[in-house]
Coordinates of C-alpha atoms and ligand atoms in Angstrom, one line a residue:
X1 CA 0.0 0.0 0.0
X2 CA 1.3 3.2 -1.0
X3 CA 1.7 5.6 1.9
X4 CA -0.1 9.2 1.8
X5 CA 2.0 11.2 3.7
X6 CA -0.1 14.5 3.2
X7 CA -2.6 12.1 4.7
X8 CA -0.5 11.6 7.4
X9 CA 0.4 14.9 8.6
X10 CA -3.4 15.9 8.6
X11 CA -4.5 13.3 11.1
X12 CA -1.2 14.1 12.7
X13 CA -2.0 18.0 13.2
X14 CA -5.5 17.3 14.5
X15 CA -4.8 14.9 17.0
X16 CA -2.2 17.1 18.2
X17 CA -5.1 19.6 18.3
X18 CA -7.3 16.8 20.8
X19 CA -9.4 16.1 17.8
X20 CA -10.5 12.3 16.8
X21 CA -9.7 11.1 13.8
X22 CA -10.5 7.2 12.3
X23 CA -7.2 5.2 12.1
X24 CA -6.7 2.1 9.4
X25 CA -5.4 -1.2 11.4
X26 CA -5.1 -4.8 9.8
X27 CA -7.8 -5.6 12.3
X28 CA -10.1 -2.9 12.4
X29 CA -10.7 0.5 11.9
X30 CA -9.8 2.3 15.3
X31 CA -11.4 5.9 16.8
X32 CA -8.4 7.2 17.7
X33 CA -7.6 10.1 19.7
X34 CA -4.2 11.4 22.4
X35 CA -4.3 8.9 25.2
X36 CA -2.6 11.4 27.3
X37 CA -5.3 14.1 26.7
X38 CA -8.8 13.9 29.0
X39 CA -10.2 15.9 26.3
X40 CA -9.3 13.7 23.5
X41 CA -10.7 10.5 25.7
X42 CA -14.0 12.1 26.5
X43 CA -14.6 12.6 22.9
X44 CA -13.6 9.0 21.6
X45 CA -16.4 8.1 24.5
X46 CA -18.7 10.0 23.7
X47 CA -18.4 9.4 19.6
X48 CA -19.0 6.0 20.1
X49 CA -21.7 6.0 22.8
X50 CA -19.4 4.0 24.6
X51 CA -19.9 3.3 28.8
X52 CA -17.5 5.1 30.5
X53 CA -16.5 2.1 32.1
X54 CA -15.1 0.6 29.4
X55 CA -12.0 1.4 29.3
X56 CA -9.8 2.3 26.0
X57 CA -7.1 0.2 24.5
X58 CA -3.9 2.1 23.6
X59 CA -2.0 1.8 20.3
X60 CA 2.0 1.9 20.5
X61 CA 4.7 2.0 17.9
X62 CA 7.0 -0.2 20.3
X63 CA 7.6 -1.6 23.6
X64 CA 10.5 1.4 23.9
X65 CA 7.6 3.7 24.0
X66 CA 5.2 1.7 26.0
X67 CA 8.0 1.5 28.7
X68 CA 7.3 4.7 30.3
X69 CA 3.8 3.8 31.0
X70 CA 3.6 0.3 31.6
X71 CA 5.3 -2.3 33.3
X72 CA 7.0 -5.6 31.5
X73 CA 7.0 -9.6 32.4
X74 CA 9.4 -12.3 30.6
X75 CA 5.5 -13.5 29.0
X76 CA 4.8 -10.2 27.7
X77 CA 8.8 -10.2 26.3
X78 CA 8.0 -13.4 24.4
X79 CA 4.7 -12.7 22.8
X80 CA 5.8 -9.3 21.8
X81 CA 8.7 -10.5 20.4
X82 CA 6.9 -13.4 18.0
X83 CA 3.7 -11.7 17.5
X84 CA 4.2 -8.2 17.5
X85 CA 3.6 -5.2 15.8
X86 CA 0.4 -7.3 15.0
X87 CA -3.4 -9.2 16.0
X88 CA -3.2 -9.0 19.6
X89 CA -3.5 -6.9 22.8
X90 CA -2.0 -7.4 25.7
X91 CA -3.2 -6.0 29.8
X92 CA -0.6 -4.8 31.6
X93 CA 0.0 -3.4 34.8
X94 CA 0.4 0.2 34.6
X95 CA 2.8 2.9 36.2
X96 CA 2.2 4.8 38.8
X97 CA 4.1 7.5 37.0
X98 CA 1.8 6.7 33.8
X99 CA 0.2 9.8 31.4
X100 CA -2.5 7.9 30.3
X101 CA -5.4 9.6 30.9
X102 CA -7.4 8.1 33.5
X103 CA -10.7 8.5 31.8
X104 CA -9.4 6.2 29.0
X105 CA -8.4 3.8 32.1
X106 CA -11.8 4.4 34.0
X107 CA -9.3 4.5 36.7
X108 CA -8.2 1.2 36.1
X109 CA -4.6 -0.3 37.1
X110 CA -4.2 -1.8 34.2
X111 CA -4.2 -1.3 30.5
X112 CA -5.1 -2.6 27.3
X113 CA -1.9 -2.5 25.1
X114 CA -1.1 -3.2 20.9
X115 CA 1.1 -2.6 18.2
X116 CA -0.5 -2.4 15.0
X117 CA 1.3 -3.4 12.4
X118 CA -0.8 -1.8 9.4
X119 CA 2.2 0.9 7.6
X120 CA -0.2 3.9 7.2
X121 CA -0.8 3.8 10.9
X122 CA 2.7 3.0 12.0
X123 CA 3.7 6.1 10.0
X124 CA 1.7 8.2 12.2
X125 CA 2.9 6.5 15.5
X126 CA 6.2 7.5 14.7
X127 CA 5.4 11.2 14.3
X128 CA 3.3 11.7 17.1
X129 CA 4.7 12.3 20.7
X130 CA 1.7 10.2 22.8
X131 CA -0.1 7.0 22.3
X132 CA -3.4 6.5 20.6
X133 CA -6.3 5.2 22.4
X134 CA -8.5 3.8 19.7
X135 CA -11.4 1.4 20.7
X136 CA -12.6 -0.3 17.4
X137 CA -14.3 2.4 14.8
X138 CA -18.1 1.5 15.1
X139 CA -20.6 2.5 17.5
X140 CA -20.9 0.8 20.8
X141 CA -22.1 -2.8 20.6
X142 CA -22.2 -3.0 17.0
X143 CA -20.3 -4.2 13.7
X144 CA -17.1 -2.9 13.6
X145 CA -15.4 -1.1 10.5
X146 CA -13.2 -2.6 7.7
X147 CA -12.6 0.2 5.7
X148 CA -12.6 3.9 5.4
X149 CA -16.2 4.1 4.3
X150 CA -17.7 2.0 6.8
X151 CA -16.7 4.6 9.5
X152 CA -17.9 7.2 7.1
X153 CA -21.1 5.2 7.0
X154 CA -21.2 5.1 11.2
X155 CA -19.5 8.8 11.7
X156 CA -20.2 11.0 8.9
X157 CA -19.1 14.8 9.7
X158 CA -19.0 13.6 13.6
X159 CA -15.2 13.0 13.3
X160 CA -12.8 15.1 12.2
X161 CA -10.6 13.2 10.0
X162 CA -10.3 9.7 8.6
X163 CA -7.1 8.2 7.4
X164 CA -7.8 5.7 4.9
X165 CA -5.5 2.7 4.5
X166 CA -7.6 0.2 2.4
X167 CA -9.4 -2.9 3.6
X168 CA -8.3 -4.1 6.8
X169 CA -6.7 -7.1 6.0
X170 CA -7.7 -9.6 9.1
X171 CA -11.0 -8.0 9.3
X172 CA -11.9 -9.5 12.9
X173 CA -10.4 -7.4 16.2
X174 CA -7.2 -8.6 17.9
X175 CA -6.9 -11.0 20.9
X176 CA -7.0 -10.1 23.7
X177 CA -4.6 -12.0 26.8
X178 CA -4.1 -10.6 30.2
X179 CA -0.6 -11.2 31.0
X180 CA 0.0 -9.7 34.1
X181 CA 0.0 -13.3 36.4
X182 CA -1.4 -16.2 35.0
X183 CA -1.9 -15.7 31.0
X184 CA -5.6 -15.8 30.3
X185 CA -7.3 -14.9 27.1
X186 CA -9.8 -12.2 27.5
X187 CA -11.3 -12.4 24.2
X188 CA -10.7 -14.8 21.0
X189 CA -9.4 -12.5 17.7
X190 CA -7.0 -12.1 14.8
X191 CA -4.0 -14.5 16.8
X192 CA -4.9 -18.1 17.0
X193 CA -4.5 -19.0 20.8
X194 CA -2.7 -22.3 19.7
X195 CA 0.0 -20.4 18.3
X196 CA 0.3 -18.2 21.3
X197 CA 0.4 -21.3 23.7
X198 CA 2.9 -23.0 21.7
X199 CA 5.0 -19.4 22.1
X200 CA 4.7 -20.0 25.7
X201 CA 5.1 -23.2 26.0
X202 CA 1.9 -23.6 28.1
X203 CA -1.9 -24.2 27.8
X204 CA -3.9 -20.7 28.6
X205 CA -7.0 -20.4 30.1
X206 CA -9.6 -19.1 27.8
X207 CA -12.3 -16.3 30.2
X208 CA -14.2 -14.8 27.6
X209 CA -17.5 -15.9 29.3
X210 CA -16.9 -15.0 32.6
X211 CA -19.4 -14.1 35.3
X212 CA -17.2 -11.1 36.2
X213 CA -16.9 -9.2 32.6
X214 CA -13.9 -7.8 32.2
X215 CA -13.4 -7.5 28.6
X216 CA -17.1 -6.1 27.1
X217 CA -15.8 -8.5 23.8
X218 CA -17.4 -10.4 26.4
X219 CA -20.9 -9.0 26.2
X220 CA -23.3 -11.6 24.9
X221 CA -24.6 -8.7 22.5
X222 CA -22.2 -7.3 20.4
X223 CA -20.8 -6.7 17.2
X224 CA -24.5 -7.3 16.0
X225 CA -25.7 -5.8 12.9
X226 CA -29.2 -5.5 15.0
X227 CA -31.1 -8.5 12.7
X228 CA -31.4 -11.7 14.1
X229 CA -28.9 -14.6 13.0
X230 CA -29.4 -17.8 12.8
X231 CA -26.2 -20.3 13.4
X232 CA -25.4 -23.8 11.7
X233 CA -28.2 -23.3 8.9
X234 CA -28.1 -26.2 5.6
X235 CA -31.8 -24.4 5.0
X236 CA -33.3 -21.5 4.2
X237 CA -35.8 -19.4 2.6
X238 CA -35.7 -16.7 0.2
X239 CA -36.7 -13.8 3.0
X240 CA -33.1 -14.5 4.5
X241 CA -29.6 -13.2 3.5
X242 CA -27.7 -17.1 3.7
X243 CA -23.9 -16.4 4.6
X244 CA -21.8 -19.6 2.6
X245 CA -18.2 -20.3 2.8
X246 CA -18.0 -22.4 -0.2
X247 CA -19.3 -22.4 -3.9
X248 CA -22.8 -23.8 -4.4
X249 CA -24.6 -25.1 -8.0
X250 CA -27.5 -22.7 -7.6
X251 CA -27.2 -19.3 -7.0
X252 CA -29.8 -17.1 -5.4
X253 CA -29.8 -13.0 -4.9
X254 CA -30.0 -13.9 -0.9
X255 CA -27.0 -15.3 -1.1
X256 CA -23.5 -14.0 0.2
X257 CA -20.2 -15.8 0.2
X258 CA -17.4 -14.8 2.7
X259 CA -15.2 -16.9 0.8
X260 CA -15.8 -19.6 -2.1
X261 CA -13.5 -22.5 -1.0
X262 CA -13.8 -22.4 2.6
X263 CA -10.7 -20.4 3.1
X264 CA -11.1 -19.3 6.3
X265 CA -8.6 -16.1 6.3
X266 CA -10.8 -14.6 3.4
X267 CA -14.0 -15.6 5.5
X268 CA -12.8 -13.6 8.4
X269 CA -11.5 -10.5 6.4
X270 CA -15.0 -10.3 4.4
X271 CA -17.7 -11.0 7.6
X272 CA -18.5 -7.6 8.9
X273 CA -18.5 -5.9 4.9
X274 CA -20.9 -8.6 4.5
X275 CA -22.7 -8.3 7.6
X276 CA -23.2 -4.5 6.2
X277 CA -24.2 -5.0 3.2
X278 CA -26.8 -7.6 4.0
X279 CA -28.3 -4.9 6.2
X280 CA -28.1 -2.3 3.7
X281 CA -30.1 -4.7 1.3
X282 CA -32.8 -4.8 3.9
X283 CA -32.9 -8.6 5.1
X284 CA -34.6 -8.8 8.4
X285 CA -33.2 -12.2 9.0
X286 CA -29.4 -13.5 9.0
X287 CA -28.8 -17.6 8.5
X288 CA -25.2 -18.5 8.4
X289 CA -23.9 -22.1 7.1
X290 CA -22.2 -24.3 9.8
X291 CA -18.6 -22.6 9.7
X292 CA -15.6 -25.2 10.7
X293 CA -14.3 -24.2 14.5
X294 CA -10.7 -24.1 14.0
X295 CA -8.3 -21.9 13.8
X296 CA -9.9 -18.1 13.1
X297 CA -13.0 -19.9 12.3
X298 CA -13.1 -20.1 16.1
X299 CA -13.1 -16.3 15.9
X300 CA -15.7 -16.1 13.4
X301 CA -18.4 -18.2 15.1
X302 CA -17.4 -16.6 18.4
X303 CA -18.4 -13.1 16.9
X304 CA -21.3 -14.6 14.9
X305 CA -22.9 -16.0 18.0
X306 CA -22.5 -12.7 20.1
X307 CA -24.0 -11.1 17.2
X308 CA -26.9 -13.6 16.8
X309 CA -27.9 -12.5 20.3
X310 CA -30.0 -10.1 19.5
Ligands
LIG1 O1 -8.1 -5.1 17.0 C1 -8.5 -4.3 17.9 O2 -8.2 -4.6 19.1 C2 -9.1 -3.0 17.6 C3 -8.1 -2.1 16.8 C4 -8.7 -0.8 16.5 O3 -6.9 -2.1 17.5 N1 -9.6 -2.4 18.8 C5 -10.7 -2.8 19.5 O4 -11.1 -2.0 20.5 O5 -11.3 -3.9 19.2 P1 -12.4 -2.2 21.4 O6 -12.4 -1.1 22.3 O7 -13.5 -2.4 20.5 O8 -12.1 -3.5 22.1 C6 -11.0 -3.5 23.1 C7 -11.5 -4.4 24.3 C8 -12.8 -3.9 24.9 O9 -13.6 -5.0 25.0 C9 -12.3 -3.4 26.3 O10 -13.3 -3.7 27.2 C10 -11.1 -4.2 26.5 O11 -10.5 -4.3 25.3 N2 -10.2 -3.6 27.5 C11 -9.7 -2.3 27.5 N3 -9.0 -2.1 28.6 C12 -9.0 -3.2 29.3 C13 -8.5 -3.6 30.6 N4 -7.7 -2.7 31.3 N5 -8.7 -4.8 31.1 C14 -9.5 -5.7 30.3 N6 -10.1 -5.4 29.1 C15 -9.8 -4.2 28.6
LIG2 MG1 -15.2 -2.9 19.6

């Protein structure tokens, strides 16, 4: 992807200004805004309708800049070394001598911590002199963005500035572990959690339906495109938008494939575009073919079944 760096030093001056301005990451689109700034916080918050108990996760260009706010483990070392910049966030305990602003903490001792590795956005990173906190680009509770015009399609004039970097190219958010004692994973995403145990060498507890909620990607509702979805279909009828994985004999106008030969990676990068469109083409019901749980297909049915809890 060629690199816009007009672009750049737009979003650059207005977030240096407290503004918000939609960021491009291979996951998803982030609201992004200073994470040092109460201001800047406020206004991701209130953008997105978003609890105020919620708290923001904070983009980084490296773990040399996250070092003044956070504090490292030999777990965190690893992962970040294998995995990172890229698909996962980490929480970490946080400084006492910290800037984050505490309304993007909610007061919280802890923080939610990437790297993103999409160029555009790294670009900025290295230009700015604070952190971004940017939750994902969509408001609360519902169908996150994959590209530039999504957010338009969520945002309009509401936000100042957004930097397009194409199509996000994992299209599902990152994962999410809590590192600080025992690793547990907070919510499933764009990193396999096989590949992160075999990084550490252990099994990890998986607490994405916990009593407690720590993580709201634990919320039963979420990332719903507000029509109800039906899981696991082989049947349906003309009044609903079928979401297939592979290529069938017939084709019908309700029908929408993620991918044509059941690769999974295209499946996950084209589910919330599709998600949109099928809402935008005004089916009140959602049926979804039985998608194999593996891999980021475990991902995809995790998101699909939040979503179908409406
Ligand atoms: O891929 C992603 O993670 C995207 C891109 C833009 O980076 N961001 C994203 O942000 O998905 P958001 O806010 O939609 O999801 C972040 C999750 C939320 O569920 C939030 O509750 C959780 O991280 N979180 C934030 N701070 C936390 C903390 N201190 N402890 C536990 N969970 C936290
Ligand atoms: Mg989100």
């Amino acid at each position: 992807m060629k690199i816009n760096l007009a672009n750049i030093k737009k979003a650059k001056k207005l977030l240096n200004l407290g503004e918000c301005v939609a960021i491009p990451t291979e996951t998803v689109y982030g609201l992004a805004g200073d994470a040092y700034s109460d201001k800047a916080c406020m206004k991701i918050f209130k953008l997105k309708k978003r609890p105020k108990n919620n708290p923001l996760i904070v983009h980084y260009l490296n773990k040399q800049d996250l070092k003044k706010d956070c504090n490292f483990n030999s777990n965190f070392l690893k992962l970040y070394k294998k995995f990172c910049p890229g698909p996962i966030t980490f929480i970490l305990d946080l400084k006492k001598s910290s800037k984050i602003s505490k309304i993007a903490t909610n007061n919280k001792r802890s923080l939610a911590v990437r790297f993103p590795k999409h160029p555009v956005t790294r670009n900025l990173l290295k230009e700015l002199k604070f952190p971004l906190a940017a939750p994902s680009a969509n408001p609360s509770s519902r169908v996150s963005a994959v590209c530039s015009s999504d957010v338009k399609e969520d945002f309009g004039k509401k936000i100042a500035y957004i930097l397009d970097g194409g199509k996000s190219s994992i299209g599902l958010e990152s994962t999410i572990i809590d590192i600080r004692k025992k690793p547990k994973i907070l919510r499933l995403g764009g990193l396999n959690i096989s590949t992160i145990q075999k990084a550490l060498n252990k099994k990890i507890v998986i607490q994405n339906k916990p009593s407690k909620i720590s993580a709201p990607g634990q919320f039963k509702l979420h990332y719903s495109p507000g029509i109800p979805i039906r899981l696991n279909a082989k049947k349906t009828n003309d009044r609903e938008a079928y979401i297939l994985i592979k290529k069938t004999k017939l084709i019908k106008p309700n029908y929408y494939f993620l991918t044509k030969n059941r690769n999974l990676n295209e499946a996950a990068k084209n589910l919330y575009s599709t998600l949109r469109k099928i809402k935008k083409n005004k089916f009140r019901f959602i049926a979804v073919s039985k998608i194999p749980n593996k891999g980021i297909g475990k991902t995809i049915n995790d998101r699909l079944l939040r979503a179908s809890k409406f």
